């Protein structure tokens, strides 16, 4: 399996961790941003909405882009959205960064899937796709609790920095 397939899985792991980790950080976010826990929960909804809108829009908007360019741009925007989120004390700004991150995450998923299966012979396409999709599975089992532990012990912003760092590592690779 080419290294690129594993790097795509790593990127999906980081993005999936971001998608899921807020569930474990709602009390910290609520207290720090001075909003109720249900309002903090809207940060999760903003992420879901961003994915819903991002997938079709980016499929059309980036149709003529190379896969490499698309993947790098999506990862860069994703990482920058997490940096902005980590730096803001403002709930509305954080809500916006969650939407933006999810918007490009949806595009990344689509391009990463196509790219992974195109990098291997037809006999290995299922395995390549399982590596990429496995990134989300591992995010559910490892990323969510790790993001929660990091956020609870070092502040929720640290979890955002960790996701940004994972994205940067995947970009370099």
C-alpha atoms as one frame of an Amber mdcrd trajectory, in Angstrom:
protein
   0.000   0.000   0.000   1.501   3.383  -0.932   2.455   5.722   1.906   0.062
   8.324   0.462  -2.909   6.113   1.310  -1.824   5.978   4.953  -1.323   9.739
   4.984  -4.877  10.185   3.707  -6.039   7.909   6.540  -4.049  10.027   9.015
  -5.684  13.191   7.717  -9.138  11.627   8.037  -8.183  10.553  11.569  -7.348
  14.157  12.494 -10.457  15.525  10.845 -12.643  12.829  12.374 -11.158  13.563
  15.771 -12.161  17.178  15.328 -15.647  16.133  14.313 -16.124  14.001  17.421
 -14.017  15.526  20.215 -16.353  18.369  21.088 -18.836  15.893  22.531 -16.399
  15.338  25.390 -15.552  19.012  25.790 -18.993  20.637  26.057 -18.715  21.573
  29.761 -15.291  23.173  29.215 -16.462  25.034  26.106 -19.630  26.159  27.860
 -17.764  27.546  30.863 -14.964  29.155  28.875 -17.188  30.758  26.230 -19.887
  31.746  28.739 -22.688  29.901  26.941 -25.014  27.131  28.050 -24.113  23.504
  27.354 -26.890  23.274  24.734 -25.460  26.375  23.015 -22.001  24.798  23.102
 -23.613  21.729  21.549 -24.515  23.856  18.536 -20.809  23.771  17.683 -21.373
  20.098  16.837 -24.422  21.001  14.739 -22.437  23.676  12.889 -19.886  21.010
  11.966 -22.623  18.707  10.660 -24.156  21.531   8.634 -20.771  22.434   7.165
 -20.305  18.860   5.957 -23.788  18.773   4.485 -23.225  21.977   2.525 -19.543
  21.445   1.739 -19.750  18.128  -0.076 -21.862  19.195  -3.077 -20.480  22.730
  -3.284 -16.838  21.644  -3.277 -17.517  18.763  -5.657 -18.572  21.307  -8.260
 -16.261  24.186  -7.304 -13.055  22.144  -7.435 -13.904  19.889 -10.354 -11.036
  21.218 -12.476  -8.458  21.237  -9.662  -5.855  18.506  -9.397  -6.436  16.059
  -6.565  -3.182  17.080  -4.912  -4.126  20.766  -4.978  -7.593  20.021  -3.638
  -6.272  17.876  -0.794  -3.635  20.417   0.203  -6.019  23.382   0.059  -8.669
  21.526   2.048  -6.135  20.470   4.697  -4.660  23.970   4.911  -8.080  25.569
   5.405  -8.998  22.871   7.917  -5.800  23.462   9.913  -6.202  27.251   9.785
  -9.810  26.980  10.960  -8.543  25.076  14.002  -5.819  27.614  14.687  -8.413
  30.395  14.499 -10.718  28.375  16.734  -7.970  27.804  19.287  -7.137  31.494
  19.374 -10.634  32.914  19.724 -12.454  33.530  22.986 -15.601  34.323  20.960
 -18.407  31.772  20.582 -19.651  33.167  17.262 -16.176  33.010  15.735 -15.710
  29.452  16.996 -19.093  28.530  15.515 -17.934  29.913  12.163 -14.630  28.051
  12.301 -16.479  24.788  12.978 -18.632  25.327   9.888 -15.619  26.191   7.705
 -13.599  23.211   8.950 -16.452  20.818   8.223 -17.093  22.402   4.835 -13.577
  21.517   3.655 -13.579  18.195   5.516 -16.463  17.100   3.294 -14.469  17.995
   0.208 -11.383  16.270   1.559 -13.305  13.041   2.165 -14.519  12.937  -1.418
 -11.140  13.627  -2.989  -9.240  11.392  -0.550 -11.511   8.461  -1.370 -11.049
   8.824  -5.116  -7.321   9.403  -4.717  -6.756   6.377  -2.493  -8.426   3.960
  -4.896  -6.614   5.493  -7.871  -3.192   4.886  -6.277  -3.505   1.117  -6.142
  -4.381  -1.699  -8.537  -8.034  -2.724  -8.720  -7.307  -5.744  -6.520  -6.259
  -3.456  -3.632  -8.860  -0.705  -3.953 -11.020  -2.074  -1.147  -8.015  -2.188
   1.173  -7.011   1.362   0.216 -10.500   2.641   0.925 -10.572   0.782   4.233
  -7.340   2.522   5.282  -8.851   5.933   4.517 -12.220   5.165   6.118 -10.375
   3.486   8.982  -9.063   6.926   9.892 -12.568   7.845  11.036 -12.990   4.543
  12.863  -9.745   5.113  14.751 -10.848   8.699  15.453 -13.979   7.310  17.089
 -12.061   4.870  19.264  -8.844   6.845  19.925  -9.276  10.433  18.728 -12.458
  11.260  20.635 -11.138  10.132  24.013  -7.675  11.595  23.316  -9.179  14.931
  22.291 -11.322  14.888  25.413  -8.374  14.107  27.703  -6.191  16.758  26.053
  -8.995  19.320  26.239  -9.895  18.548  29.833  -6.304  18.653  31.102  -4.746
  21.342  28.911  -7.799  23.367  27.870 -10.102  22.791  24.910  -7.825  24.975
  22.775  -5.046  22.389  23.110  -7.282  19.825  21.431  -7.749  22.240  18.530
  -3.977  22.754  18.315  -3.464  18.975  18.251  -5.877  18.607  15.325  -4.161
  21.462  13.488  -0.793  19.760  14.054  -2.093  16.431  12.723  -3.371  18.224
   9.642   0.004  19.900   9.129   1.790  16.542   9.410  -0.520  15.048   6.797
   0.078  18.062   4.530   3.846  17.707   4.780   3.581  14.005   3.978
